Amino acid sequence: MKKKCIAWLLIIYGIFLFFTCKHTDKQEEEAPIFLLDSTYVRVNIVASHLDVPWEITSGPDDEIWFTEQSGKVNKIDAKSGHIKTLLTLPNLYRERTAGLLGMVTHPNMSETPYVFIAYSARKSDQVHVSRVVRYTYEADTLVHPLTILEYPAWKGHFGARVAIAPDGKLIIATGDGAQNENAQNLASPNGKILRFNIDGSIPSDNPFPNNAVWAWGLRNPQGLVFSPKGILYNSDHGDATDDEVNIIQRGGNYGWPKIAGYVDSQEERLFAQDSILAPPLHAWTPTIAPAGLAYYASAEIPEWKNTLLLATLKGNSLYALPLNKEGTKADTVYHFFERTFGRIRAVYASPDGTVYMATSNRDWNPNGFAEENDDRILQIKKVDKSISTANLVLKAKIASNTKEMRSEGEILYTNYCASCHKPNGRGLTGTYPSLLHNKVVEGETAEFIRLILHGKNEMPSFSFLNDKDLAIVLSYVRKKFASKGRQISKDDIKKERVNR
C-alpha cells in the first residue's frame, strides 16, 4: 500500500512538472522578440501582479531575489515562476517612496550568508526611521537582524541602494530626505555614499575618522553598482535639471544642492572655487528620473558589453551608456524599450548575460495607466536569429521623433511638467495640484510667472529656461487647462526676472 501511494505521488508530481514546463514554454513562445542592434532578445514576464518591486539581485541558489515596497523579500525560480517569500518586515513605514527598498546579497553566501536591506520603519506613531539591516540566510529564510544604520526618515529622497565592494565593505547610498542642507553636512548621513564594515563598524581607511561618509553632495541616488574593475557608479535624481550618472570617488563632493550637473552657472562657479568637485559621467536636462543601475560585463549581448544599463522612471525606458575601455567616459546614450513597459525601477545583469528589469507602474507617482498584470519582473534573454525569423520582431532601440508630431508647448510641458502634473493636468491628489481651473494658473499673470521662476515648497525653480521657452510652456498650460487667462509673452517673463 505504501509503495502504491509513493508511486501515485511520483506520477502526480511528474504530471505537475510536465504541465508547468509546458506552461512556461508557451509563455516564452508568446513573449515578444526585440532587435537591439544586431542581437535578438526575447522579453519574458517572470513575475507579475507584484506590489512595486524595488530591487533585483541573485541569491546563492541561482534564483532571482527581489524586494517589494510593501515589505517582502522574495526569491523566484525564473523558469517556473514559483515565488517564495523569505521575509515580511514588521512595523514597515510606507508612504509615497517610503517602504522596503534596496537589497544586496553577499557575493560569497556559502561562507558569509548575509543579506542587507534598506527600508523605512515605524518606531512609534510619530517617529519614522530609515534603516539598513543585515540578515542571515538560514534554512531558506532570513533571520538574526543586525541594524547597521538608523537615521530619520522623511517621505521622499531615500536613495536606499546598497552594494558590496570588491574589498568586502558595505556601500550605502542615501538621499537628502528632501532637506537640501543635509547633502553638504558631513555630520548628517543623508545625501551621501556611506561605507561600513559588514559588522556595522566604520573602516579605519574612510576619508574622515570615525565617520561612515565616503562621498557626499547627492540628492536622491537610486542606482549603485561596481564594475569588474572596481569602479563604483551611481545614478542620482536631479531637481528640475541635471539627473546624473557619476563615478563615485573616495572623498568626492558631487555638489548638491549648490551644484546640479556640470558647473555651468555663475553661482555654481563661485561655489566651485572653494570646493573640489567630481563632475558627472553624464547629465540629463530635461530630467529622466534615473533609478536602478547595472553593469553589463557579459559577451552574450555584444552591443551591451562594458555598458551601464540605467532604469528610468520618467524616461519609461532602459538607457544604455557604453563605456570606454578604462570605464571613465560615456559619450553616447541609447534608449531601449521606450514607452513599451512603462516606468522601470530596477535592473540587474546576471553573470550569464540575462538581464532582469522591474516595472514601477503602480507606485506613488504613476505617469500612465498600469497594465492589468503590473507590476512585473521582466527577463531579457538572447535568442537565436533563426527563432526570431519565425516571429514578429519589434525594434527595441527607438529614435524619438516627437518634435514632428507635437507642438513646442506640448514638448516643453512633457519634458518639465508632466511627470508631476500628469499629461492630463490632473496632478496627484494630496501631492501635486491639478492645473485644471487652478487659481494660480487662471489668476494674475505676474503671480503665475513668479511661481515658475522661483519655485515653492516641493516645486523647483524653472528660471533656467529661457524667456521664450517659459512663455511658450506657460501659454500652453493656460490654453490647455485653464478657462481664462491671457497668453504669456517673452516680455512678461523678462519683466518678472528684472523685478526679482
Short mmCIF file of C-alpha atoms in Angstrom, two decimals:
data_model
loop_
_atom_site.label_atom_id
_atom_site.label_comp_id
_atom_site.label_asym_id
_atom_site.label_seq_id
_atom_site.Cartn_x
_atom_site.Cartn_y
_atom_site.Cartn_z
CA MET A 1 0.00 0.00 0.00
CA LYS A 2 2.80 2.37 0.97
CA LYS A 3 4.63 1.67 -2.31
CA LYS A 4 1.42 2.37 -4.28
CA CYS A 5 0.99 5.75 -2.55
CA ILE A 6 4.58 6.69 -3.33
CA ALA A 7 4.11 5.66 -6.96
CA TRP A 8 0.96 7.75 -7.29
CA LEU A 9 2.68 10.73 -5.70
CA LEU A 10 5.54 10.43 -8.20
CA ILE A 11 3.07 10.26 -11.10
CA ILE A 12 1.18 13.33 -9.86
CA TYR A 13 4.45 15.24 -9.39
CA GLY A 14 5.55 14.26 -12.88
CA ILE A 15 2.27 15.49 -14.37
CA PHE A 16 2.66 18.75 -12.44
CA LEU A 17 6.19 19.25 -13.80
CA PHE A 18 5.04 18.41 -17.32
CA PHE A 19 2.27 20.99 -17.33
CA THR A 20 4.39 23.58 -15.54
CA CYS A 21 7.11 23.20 -18.17
CA LYS A 22 4.55 23.31 -20.99
CA HIS A 23 3.01 26.44 -19.48
CA THR A 24 6.46 28.07 -19.22
CA ASP A 25 7.35 27.07 -22.77
CA LYS A 26 4.07 28.53 -24.05
CA GLN A 27 4.70 31.77 -22.18
CA GLU A 28 8.15 32.02 -23.78
CA GLU A 29 6.74 31.31 -27.23
CA GLU A 30 4.22 34.13 -26.79
CA ALA A 31 6.73 36.63 -25.36
CA PRO A 32 7.74 39.42 -27.76
CA ILE A 33 11.08 39.38 -29.57
CA PHE A 34 13.03 42.61 -30.00
CA LEU A 35 16.00 43.56 -32.14
CA LEU A 36 18.61 45.63 -30.28
CA ASP A 37 21.31 46.48 -32.83
CA SER A 38 22.36 43.09 -34.14
CA THR A 39 21.14 40.86 -31.32
CA TYR A 40 17.64 39.43 -30.97
CA VAL A 41 16.22 39.17 -27.45
CA ARG A 42 13.02 37.79 -26.02
CA VAL A 43 11.35 39.67 -23.15
CA ASN A 44 9.62 37.22 -20.83
CA ILE A 45 7.44 38.02 -17.83
CA VAL A 46 8.87 36.02 -14.93
CA ALA A 47 6.64 37.57 -12.24
CA SER A 48 3.50 39.72 -12.34
CA HIS A 49 0.92 41.37 -10.06
CA LEU A 50 3.71 42.50 -7.73
CA ASP A 51 3.49 45.36 -5.22
CA VAL A 52 6.14 47.73 -6.61
CA PRO A 53 9.30 45.60 -6.93
CA TRP A 54 12.22 47.83 -6.00
CA GLU A 55 15.40 45.75 -6.13
CA ILE A 56 16.54 42.73 -8.13
CA THR A 57 19.65 40.65 -7.45
CA SER A 58 20.67 36.99 -7.33
CA GLY A 59 20.95 34.60 -4.41
CA PRO A 60 23.15 31.60 -3.63
CA ASP A 61 20.80 29.20 -5.42
CA ASP A 62 20.92 30.90 -8.84
CA GLU A 63 17.40 32.16 -8.26
CA ILE A 64 16.42 35.80 -8.61
CA TRP A 65 15.85 37.67 -5.37
CA PHE A 66 13.75 40.83 -5.22
CA THR A 67 12.11 43.23 -2.80
CA GLU A 68 8.61 44.66 -2.87
CA GLN A 69 7.94 48.08 -1.39
CA SER A 70 5.18 46.52 0.72
CA GLY A 71 7.83 44.82 2.87
CA LYS A 72 8.52 41.43 1.29
CA VAL A 73 11.86 39.89 0.37
CA ASN A 74 11.24 37.16 -2.21
CA LYS A 75 13.07 34.77 -4.44
CA ILE A 76 11.77 33.41 -7.72
CA ASP A 77 12.62 30.50 -9.96
CA ALA A 78 12.80 32.25 -13.33
CA LYS A 79 11.92 29.03 -15.19
CA SER A 80 8.81 28.00 -13.26
CA GLY A 81 7.78 31.39 -11.90
CA HIS A 82 7.46 29.96 -8.40
CA ILE A 83 7.89 32.68 -5.75
CA LYS A 84 8.92 32.06 -2.14
CA THR A 85 8.75 34.85 0.45
CA LEU A 86 11.84 34.83 2.67
CA LEU A 87 10.90 37.75 4.92
CA THR A 88 7.96 40.06 5.62
CA LEU A 89 9.04 43.12 7.56
CA PRO A 90 7.11 44.15 10.67
CA ASN A 91 6.47 47.83 11.54
CA LEU A 92 7.11 48.97 7.98
CA TYR A 93 6.56 52.65 7.26
CA ARG A 94 5.18 53.00 3.74
CA GLU A 95 4.12 56.33 2.31
CA ARG A 96 4.94 57.73 -1.12
CA THR A 97 8.51 56.43 -1.71
CA ALA A 98 8.98 55.02 1.81
CA GLY A 99 8.91 51.27 2.38
CA LEU A 100 11.20 48.34 1.64
CA LEU A 101 13.67 49.49 -1.00
CA GLY A 102 17.26 48.30 -1.66
CA MET A 103 18.88 44.92 -1.07
CA VAL A 104 22.18 43.18 -1.72
CA THR A 105 23.27 39.60 -1.09
CA HIS A 106 26.86 38.90 -0.09
CA PRO A 107 28.85 37.61 -3.11
CA ASN A 108 30.16 34.66 -1.05
CA MET A 109 26.94 33.43 0.56
CA SER A 110 28.29 29.94 1.25
CA GLU A 111 30.76 31.33 3.79
CA THR A 112 29.16 34.71 4.56
CA PRO A 113 25.37 34.19 4.30
CA TYR A 114 24.43 37.82 4.77
CA VAL A 115 21.69 39.86 3.11
CA PHE A 116 21.49 43.63 3.60
CA ILE A 117 18.22 45.51 3.13
CA ALA A 118 17.30 49.21 3.27
CA TYR A 119 13.83 50.20 4.43
CA SER A 120 11.79 52.69 6.47
CA ALA A 121 10.15 51.67 9.76
CA ARG A 122 7.75 52.98 12.38
CA LYS A 123 9.33 53.36 15.80
CA SER A 124 6.06 54.90 17.01
CA ASP A 125 3.04 56.65 15.51
CA GLN A 126 5.04 59.86 15.24
CA VAL A 127 8.61 58.64 14.72
CA HIS A 128 9.77 57.10 11.42
CA VAL A 129 13.31 55.95 10.68
CA SER A 130 15.36 54.71 7.76
CA ARG A 131 17.32 51.53 8.43
CA VAL A 132 19.91 49.34 6.83
CA VAL A 133 19.77 45.90 8.42
CA ARG A 134 21.88 42.78 7.97
CA TYR A 135 20.04 39.46 7.94
CA THR A 136 21.45 35.92 7.91
CA TYR A 137 20.16 33.48 5.28
CA GLU A 138 19.44 30.25 7.11
CA ALA A 139 17.09 27.32 6.37
CA ASP A 140 15.60 29.17 3.40
CA THR A 141 14.58 32.22 5.43
CA LEU A 142 16.12 35.45 6.77
CA VAL A 143 16.90 35.61 10.49
CA HIS A 144 19.08 37.34 13.13
CA PRO A 145 18.62 41.01 12.11
CA LEU A 146 21.52 43.35 12.94
CA THR A 147 20.93 47.09 12.44
CA ILE A 148 23.89 48.65 10.62
CA LEU A 149 22.45 52.16 10.27
CA GLU A 150 19.40 54.03 11.56
CA TYR A 151 18.58 57.68 10.82
CA PRO A 152 15.50 59.92 10.44
CA ALA A 153 13.07 59.16 7.61
CA TRP A 154 11.07 61.62 5.56
CA LYS A 155 8.52 60.99 2.81
CA GLY A 156 10.95 61.16 -0.10
CA HIS A 157 14.52 61.18 -1.38
CA PHE A 158 15.60 57.96 0.31
CA GLY A 159 18.26 56.83 -2.14
CA ALA A 160 18.45 53.42 -0.44
CA ARG A 161 20.60 51.36 -2.79
CA VAL A 162 23.19 49.06 -1.22
CA ALA A 163 26.19 47.22 -2.67
CA ILE A 164 29.14 45.09 -1.58
CA ALA A 165 32.51 46.47 -2.69
CA PRO A 166 35.28 44.26 -4.09
CA ASP A 167 37.12 44.69 -0.75
CA GLY A 168 34.07 43.33 1.11
CA LYS A 169 32.84 46.65 2.52
CA LEU A 170 29.16 47.59 2.60
CA ILE A 171 28.29 50.65 0.48
CA ILE A 172 25.04 52.54 1.13
CA ALA A 173 23.53 55.33 -0.99
CA THR A 174 21.30 57.71 0.99
CA GLY A 175 19.09 60.54 -0.23
CA ASP A 176 18.94 64.00 1.29
CA GLY A 177 15.43 63.41 2.67
CA ALA A 178 14.25 66.48 0.73
CA GLN A 179 16.24 68.51 3.28
CA ASN A 180 18.75 70.14 0.92
CA GLU A 181 21.22 71.20 3.60
CA ASN A 182 21.89 67.58 4.58
CA ALA A 183 23.90 66.77 1.46
CA GLN A 184 26.81 69.13 2.29
CA ASN A 185 26.73 68.40 6.04
CA LEU A 186 29.33 65.74 6.86
CA ALA A 187 27.67 65.15 10.24
CA SER A 188 24.46 64.01 8.51
CA PRO A 189 24.14 60.54 6.92
CA ASN A 190 21.76 61.95 4.28
CA GLY A 191 22.74 62.74 0.70
CA LYS A 192 25.82 60.52 0.94
CA ILE A 193 27.62 57.41 -0.13
CA LEU A 194 28.44 55.63 3.15
CA ARG A 195 30.99 52.86 3.73
CA PHE A 196 30.82 50.32 6.55
CA ASN A 197 32.39 47.03 7.52
CA ILE A 198 29.80 44.26 7.25
CA ASP A 199 29.60 44.07 11.05
CA GLY A 200 28.42 47.69 11.16
CA SER A 201 31.71 49.24 12.28
CA ILE A 202 33.40 52.08 10.40
CA PRO A 203 36.51 51.22 8.36
CA SER A 204 39.72 52.87 9.54
CA ASP A 205 40.62 53.96 5.97
CA ASN A 206 37.47 56.05 5.37
CA PRO A 207 38.18 59.69 4.38
CA PHE A 208 37.13 61.06 7.78
CA PRO A 209 37.97 59.43 11.16
CA ASN A 210 35.05 57.63 12.80
CA ASN A 211 32.74 58.75 10.01
CA ALA A 212 30.98 56.49 7.50
CA VAL A 213 30.93 59.18 4.79
CA TRP A 214 32.75 58.04 1.64
CA ALA A 215 31.33 60.71 -0.72
CA TRP A 216 28.72 63.46 -0.38
CA GLY A 217 26.68 66.13 -2.17
CA LEU A 218 23.96 63.82 -3.58
CA ARG A 219 20.20 64.39 -3.80
CA ASN A 220 18.42 61.06 -4.34
CA PRO A 221 20.83 58.34 -5.53
CA GLN A 222 18.79 55.34 -6.66
CA GLY A 223 21.45 53.48 -8.62
CA LEU A 224 24.66 51.89 -7.30
CA VAL A 225 26.89 49.32 -8.98
CA PHE A 226 30.54 48.23 -9.19
CA SER A 227 32.25 47.24 -12.43
CA PRO A 228 34.71 44.31 -12.53
CA LYS A 229 37.49 46.96 -12.46
CA GLY A 230 36.22 48.08 -9.05
CA ILE A 231 34.79 51.39 -10.32
CA LEU A 232 31.71 52.48 -8.37
CA TYR A 233 28.95 54.13 -10.43
CA ASN A 234 25.78 55.74 -9.18
CA SER A 235 22.69 57.45 -10.59
CA ASP A 236 21.18 60.49 -8.89
CA HIS A 237 17.85 62.29 -9.36
CA GLY A 238 18.26 65.98 -10.04
CA ASP A 239 15.65 68.58 -9.19
CA ALA A 240 14.28 70.42 -12.24
CA THR A 241 17.53 69.82 -14.16
CA ASP A 242 20.56 67.56 -14.33
CA ASP A 243 19.81 63.97 -13.49
CA GLU A 244 23.23 62.34 -13.24
CA VAL A 245 25.32 59.20 -13.54
CA ASN A 246 28.54 59.56 -11.54
CA ILE A 247 31.77 57.75 -10.85
CA ILE A 248 31.98 57.72 -7.06
CA GLN A 249 35.42 58.62 -5.72
CA ARG A 250 36.76 58.43 -2.20
CA GLY A 251 36.10 61.80 -0.57
CA GLY A 252 34.27 63.12 -3.63
CA ASN A 253 31.85 66.05 -3.38
CA TYR A 254 29.09 65.86 -6.01
CA GLY A 255 27.86 69.39 -5.39
CA TRP A 256 24.18 69.15 -4.41
CA PRO A 257 22.44 71.48 -3.57
CA LYS A 258 24.95 74.12 -4.67
CA ILE A 259 25.70 72.48 -8.00
CA ALA A 260 23.43 70.42 -10.26
CA GLY A 261 25.18 68.52 -13.04
CA TYR A 262 28.09 70.40 -14.58
CA VAL A 263 29.50 73.69 -13.28
CA ASP A 264 27.86 75.98 -15.84
CA SER A 265 26.37 78.96 -13.97
CA GLN A 266 27.96 81.91 -12.16
CA GLU A 267 26.60 80.78 -8.81
CA GLU A 268 27.98 77.27 -9.33
CA ARG A 269 31.39 78.63 -10.41
CA LEU A 270 31.63 80.67 -7.20
CA PHE A 271 30.94 77.56 -5.09
CA ALA A 272 33.40 75.50 -7.13
CA GLN A 273 36.26 77.95 -6.40
CA ASP A 274 36.46 76.70 -2.81
CA SER A 275 35.46 73.06 -3.34
CA ILE A 276 36.99 70.04 -5.04
CA LEU A 277 34.11 68.63 -7.04
CA ALA A 278 33.56 65.45 -9.03
CA PRO A 279 31.79 66.16 -12.36
CA PRO A 280 29.14 63.69 -13.59
CA LEU A 281 29.87 60.98 -16.09
CA HIS A 282 26.68 62.09 -17.83
CA ALA A 283 23.84 64.52 -17.00
CA TRP A 284 20.34 64.97 -18.45
CA THR A 285 18.18 68.05 -18.85
CA PRO A 286 15.21 67.54 -19.29
CA THR A 287 15.27 65.05 -16.46
CA ILE A 288 14.62 61.31 -16.93
CA ALA A 289 14.23 60.15 -13.28
CA PRO A 290 17.12 57.65 -13.21
CA ALA A 291 16.66 54.67 -10.89
CA GLY A 292 18.47 51.29 -10.78
CA LEU A 293 21.86 50.83 -12.44
CA ALA A 294 23.62 47.69 -13.68
CA TYR A 295 26.97 46.97 -15.30
CA TYR A 296 26.82 44.55 -18.25
CA ALA A 297 30.02 42.50 -18.37
CA SER A 298 28.94 39.54 -20.50
CA ALA A 299 29.62 38.98 -24.20
CA GLU A 300 26.19 37.34 -24.59
CA ILE A 301 24.72 40.59 -25.95
CA PRO A 302 27.74 42.12 -27.71
CA GLU A 303 26.32 45.65 -28.10
CA TRP A 304 25.90 45.89 -24.32
CA LYS A 305 29.31 44.58 -23.26
CA ASN A 306 31.10 47.11 -21.00
CA THR A 307 27.92 49.18 -20.77
CA LEU A 308 25.97 50.73 -17.92
CA LEU A 309 22.27 49.88 -18.06
CA LEU A 310 20.09 52.52 -16.41
CA ALA A 311 16.44 52.10 -15.43
CA THR A 312 14.40 55.28 -15.89
CA LEU A 313 11.01 56.21 -14.44
CA LYS A 314 10.14 59.40 -16.28
CA GLY A 315 12.11 58.18 -19.29
CA ASN A 316 9.99 55.00 -19.45
CA SER A 317 12.88 53.07 -20.95
CA LEU A 318 16.18 51.31 -20.39
CA TYR A 319 19.14 53.60 -21.12
CA ALA A 320 22.47 52.15 -22.25
CA LEU A 321 25.72 54.06 -21.66
CA PRO A 322 28.62 52.32 -23.46
CA LEU A 323 31.88 52.97 -21.59
CA ASN A 324 35.39 53.47 -22.89
CA LYS A 325 38.00 50.79 -22.17
CA GLU A 326 39.01 52.44 -18.88
CA GLY A 327 35.38 52.79 -17.77
CA THR A 328 35.79 56.53 -17.22
CA LYS A 329 33.80 58.03 -20.12
CA ALA A 330 30.33 57.54 -21.61
CA ASP A 331 29.93 59.83 -24.60
CA THR A 332 26.87 58.15 -26.14
CA VAL A 333 23.49 57.17 -24.70
CA TYR A 334 20.95 54.82 -26.30
CA HIS A 335 17.31 54.22 -25.31
CA PHE A 336 15.73 50.77 -25.42
CA PHE A 337 12.08 49.68 -24.97
CA GLU A 338 10.94 53.32 -24.88
CA ARG A 339 7.28 53.62 -23.76
CA THR A 340 6.95 49.83 -24.03
CA PHE A 341 6.81 48.63 -20.42
CA GLY A 342 6.26 51.92 -18.59
CA ARG A 343 8.29 53.09 -15.59
CA ILE A 344 11.41 50.99 -14.94
CA ARG A 345 12.63 50.98 -11.32
CA ALA A 346 15.31 48.29 -11.16
CA VAL A 347 17.69 46.49 -13.50
CA TYR A 348 20.02 43.56 -12.85
CA ALA A 349 22.56 41.95 -15.21
CA SER A 350 23.25 38.34 -14.27
CA PRO A 351 26.68 36.77 -14.91
CA ASP A 352 25.28 34.63 -17.78
CA GLY A 353 24.21 37.76 -19.69
CA THR A 354 20.49 37.63 -18.90
CA VAL A 355 19.03 41.00 -17.84
CA TYR A 356 16.11 41.50 -15.47
CA MET A 357 14.01 44.67 -15.15
CA ALA A 358 11.29 45.62 -12.66
CA THR A 359 8.43 47.91 -13.64
CA SER A 360 7.09 50.59 -11.29
CA ASN A 361 3.71 51.40 -12.81
CA ARG A 362 1.71 51.09 -9.57
CA ASP A 363 3.94 53.22 -7.36
CA TRP A 364 3.01 56.53 -5.72
CA ASN A 365 3.58 58.62 -8.86
CA PRO A 366 2.45 56.73 -11.98
CA ASN A 367 2.82 58.56 -15.28
CA GLY A 368 0.43 56.39 -17.23
CA PHE A 369 -2.14 53.66 -16.85
CA ALA A 370 -0.78 50.45 -15.33
CA GLU A 371 -1.25 47.19 -17.18
CA GLU A 372 -3.60 44.68 -15.58
CA ASN A 373 -0.68 42.43 -14.58
CA ASP A 374 1.61 45.19 -13.24
CA ASP A 375 3.92 45.40 -11.58
CA ARG A 376 6.21 42.89 -13.29
CA ILE A 377 9.72 41.50 -13.40
CA LEU A 378 10.85 41.09 -17.00
CA GLN A 379 13.63 38.88 -18.32
CA ILE A 380 15.66 39.98 -21.36
CA LYS A 381 17.34 36.96 -22.90
CA LYS A 382 19.19 36.47 -26.16
CA VAL A 383 17.53 34.20 -28.73
CA ASP A 384 18.88 32.58 -31.85
CA LYS A 385 18.36 34.51 -35.07
CA SER A 386 16.59 31.52 -36.62
CA ILE A 387 13.92 31.69 -33.89
CA SER A 388 13.42 35.39 -34.49
CA THR A 389 12.72 34.94 -38.22
CA ALA A 390 9.59 32.92 -37.42
CA ASN A 391 8.21 35.63 -35.12
CA LEU A 392 7.16 39.25 -35.29
CA VAL A 393 10.24 41.26 -34.34
CA LEU A 394 9.92 44.66 -32.66
CA LYS A 395 12.56 47.35 -32.62
CA ALA A 396 13.94 47.85 -29.11
CA LYS A 397 16.04 50.87 -30.00
CA ILE A 398 13.61 53.64 -30.83
CA ALA A 399 14.61 57.07 -32.05
CA SER A 400 12.17 59.64 -30.67
CA ASN A 401 10.62 61.84 -33.33
CA THR A 402 8.21 63.77 -31.14
CA LYS A 403 9.11 67.24 -32.42
CA GLU A 404 7.45 66.47 -35.72
CA MET A 405 4.26 65.25 -34.06
CA ARG A 406 3.74 67.71 -31.19
CA SER A 407 3.73 71.43 -30.62
CA GLU A 408 6.64 73.16 -28.91
CA GLY A 409 4.44 73.87 -25.90
CA GLU A 410 3.47 70.21 -25.52
CA ILE A 411 7.10 69.10 -25.78
CA LEU A 412 8.18 71.55 -23.07
CA TYR A 413 5.24 70.54 -20.87
CA THR A 414 6.08 66.84 -21.30
CA ASN A 415 9.75 67.41 -20.51
CA TYR A 416 9.36 69.63 -17.46
CA CYS A 417 5.82 69.41 -16.05
CA ALA A 418 4.02 66.17 -16.95
CA SER A 419 5.88 63.86 -14.54
CA CYS A 420 4.24 65.70 -11.62
CA HIS A 421 1.13 67.35 -13.04
CA LYS A 422 0.50 64.44 -15.46
CA PRO A 423 -0.29 64.67 -19.20
CA ASN A 424 -3.96 65.39 -18.41
CA GLY A 425 -3.06 68.17 -15.94
CA ARG A 426 -4.83 66.48 -13.04
CA GLY A 427 -1.72 66.07 -10.89
CA LEU A 428 -1.65 63.66 -7.94
CA THR A 429 -4.18 64.19 -5.16
CA GLY A 430 -2.55 65.42 -1.97
CA THR A 431 0.87 65.83 -3.57
CA TYR A 432 0.86 67.64 -6.93
CA PRO A 433 -2.01 70.11 -7.55
CA SER A 434 -4.29 69.85 -10.55
CA LEU A 435 -3.81 72.51 -13.20
CA LEU A 436 -7.46 72.37 -14.27
CA HIS A 437 -9.20 75.60 -13.23
CA ASN A 438 -6.25 76.30 -10.94
CA LYS A 439 -6.43 79.73 -9.22
CA VAL A 440 -2.75 80.49 -9.84
CA VAL A 441 -2.86 79.39 -13.49
CA GLU A 442 -6.01 81.43 -14.14
CA GLY A 443 -5.07 84.32 -11.86
CA GLU A 444 -2.65 87.23 -12.09
CA THR A 445 -0.06 86.66 -14.82
CA ALA A 446 2.76 88.11 -12.72
CA GLU A 447 2.00 85.76 -9.79
CA PHE A 448 1.95 82.74 -12.12
CA ILE A 449 5.30 83.68 -13.64
CA ARG A 450 6.90 84.34 -10.23
CA LEU A 451 5.87 80.89 -9.01
CA ILE A 452 7.54 79.27 -12.02
CA LEU A 453 10.68 81.41 -11.76
CA HIS A 454 11.26 80.99 -8.02
CA GLY A 455 9.50 77.72 -7.11
CA LYS A 456 7.66 76.99 -3.86
CA ASN A 457 7.77 74.10 -1.37
CA GLU A 458 8.39 70.92 -3.42
CA MET A 459 8.09 72.72 -6.74
CA PRO A 460 11.54 73.66 -8.06
CA SER A 461 12.51 76.86 -9.82
CA PHE A 462 12.42 76.80 -13.63
CA SER A 463 14.37 80.04 -14.02
CA PHE A 464 17.00 78.13 -16.04
CA LEU A 465 14.59 78.04 -19.01
CA ASN A 466 14.94 81.00 -21.37
CA ASP A 467 12.23 83.63 -21.71
CA LYS A 468 10.92 82.22 -24.97
CA ASP A 469 10.52 78.65 -23.66
CA LEU A 470 8.90 79.83 -20.43
CA ALA A 471 6.42 81.94 -22.35
CA ILE A 472 5.59 79.00 -24.65
CA VAL A 473 5.05 76.44 -21.87
CA LEU A 474 3.06 78.77 -19.60
CA SER A 475 0.85 79.81 -22.51
CA TYR A 476 0.35 76.12 -23.34
CA VAL A 477 -0.71 75.38 -19.74
CA ARG A 478 -3.24 78.21 -19.80
CA LYS A 479 -4.63 77.23 -23.18
CA LYS A 480 -4.81 73.52 -22.34
CA PHE A 481 -6.05 73.55 -18.75
CA ALA A 482 -7.47 76.99 -17.87
CA SER A 483 -10.82 78.54 -18.69
CA LYS A 484 -9.43 82.06 -18.53
CA GLY A 485 -6.13 83.97 -18.54
CA ARG A 486 -4.32 85.60 -21.41
CA GLN A 487 -1.36 84.16 -23.29
CA ILE A 488 2.08 84.99 -21.86
CA SER A 489 4.86 86.75 -23.79
CA LYS A 490 8.65 86.88 -23.52
CA ASP A 491 8.32 90.46 -22.29
CA ASP A 492 6.12 89.27 -19.40
CA ILE A 493 8.84 86.81 -18.34
CA LYS A 494 11.63 89.37 -18.73
CA LYS A 495 9.73 91.92 -16.60
CA GLU A 496 9.39 89.49 -13.69
CA ARG A 497 13.04 88.47 -13.90
CA VAL A 498 14.02 92.13 -13.55
CA ASN A 499 11.55 92.69 -10.68
CA ARG A 500 13.03 89.85 -8.62
#
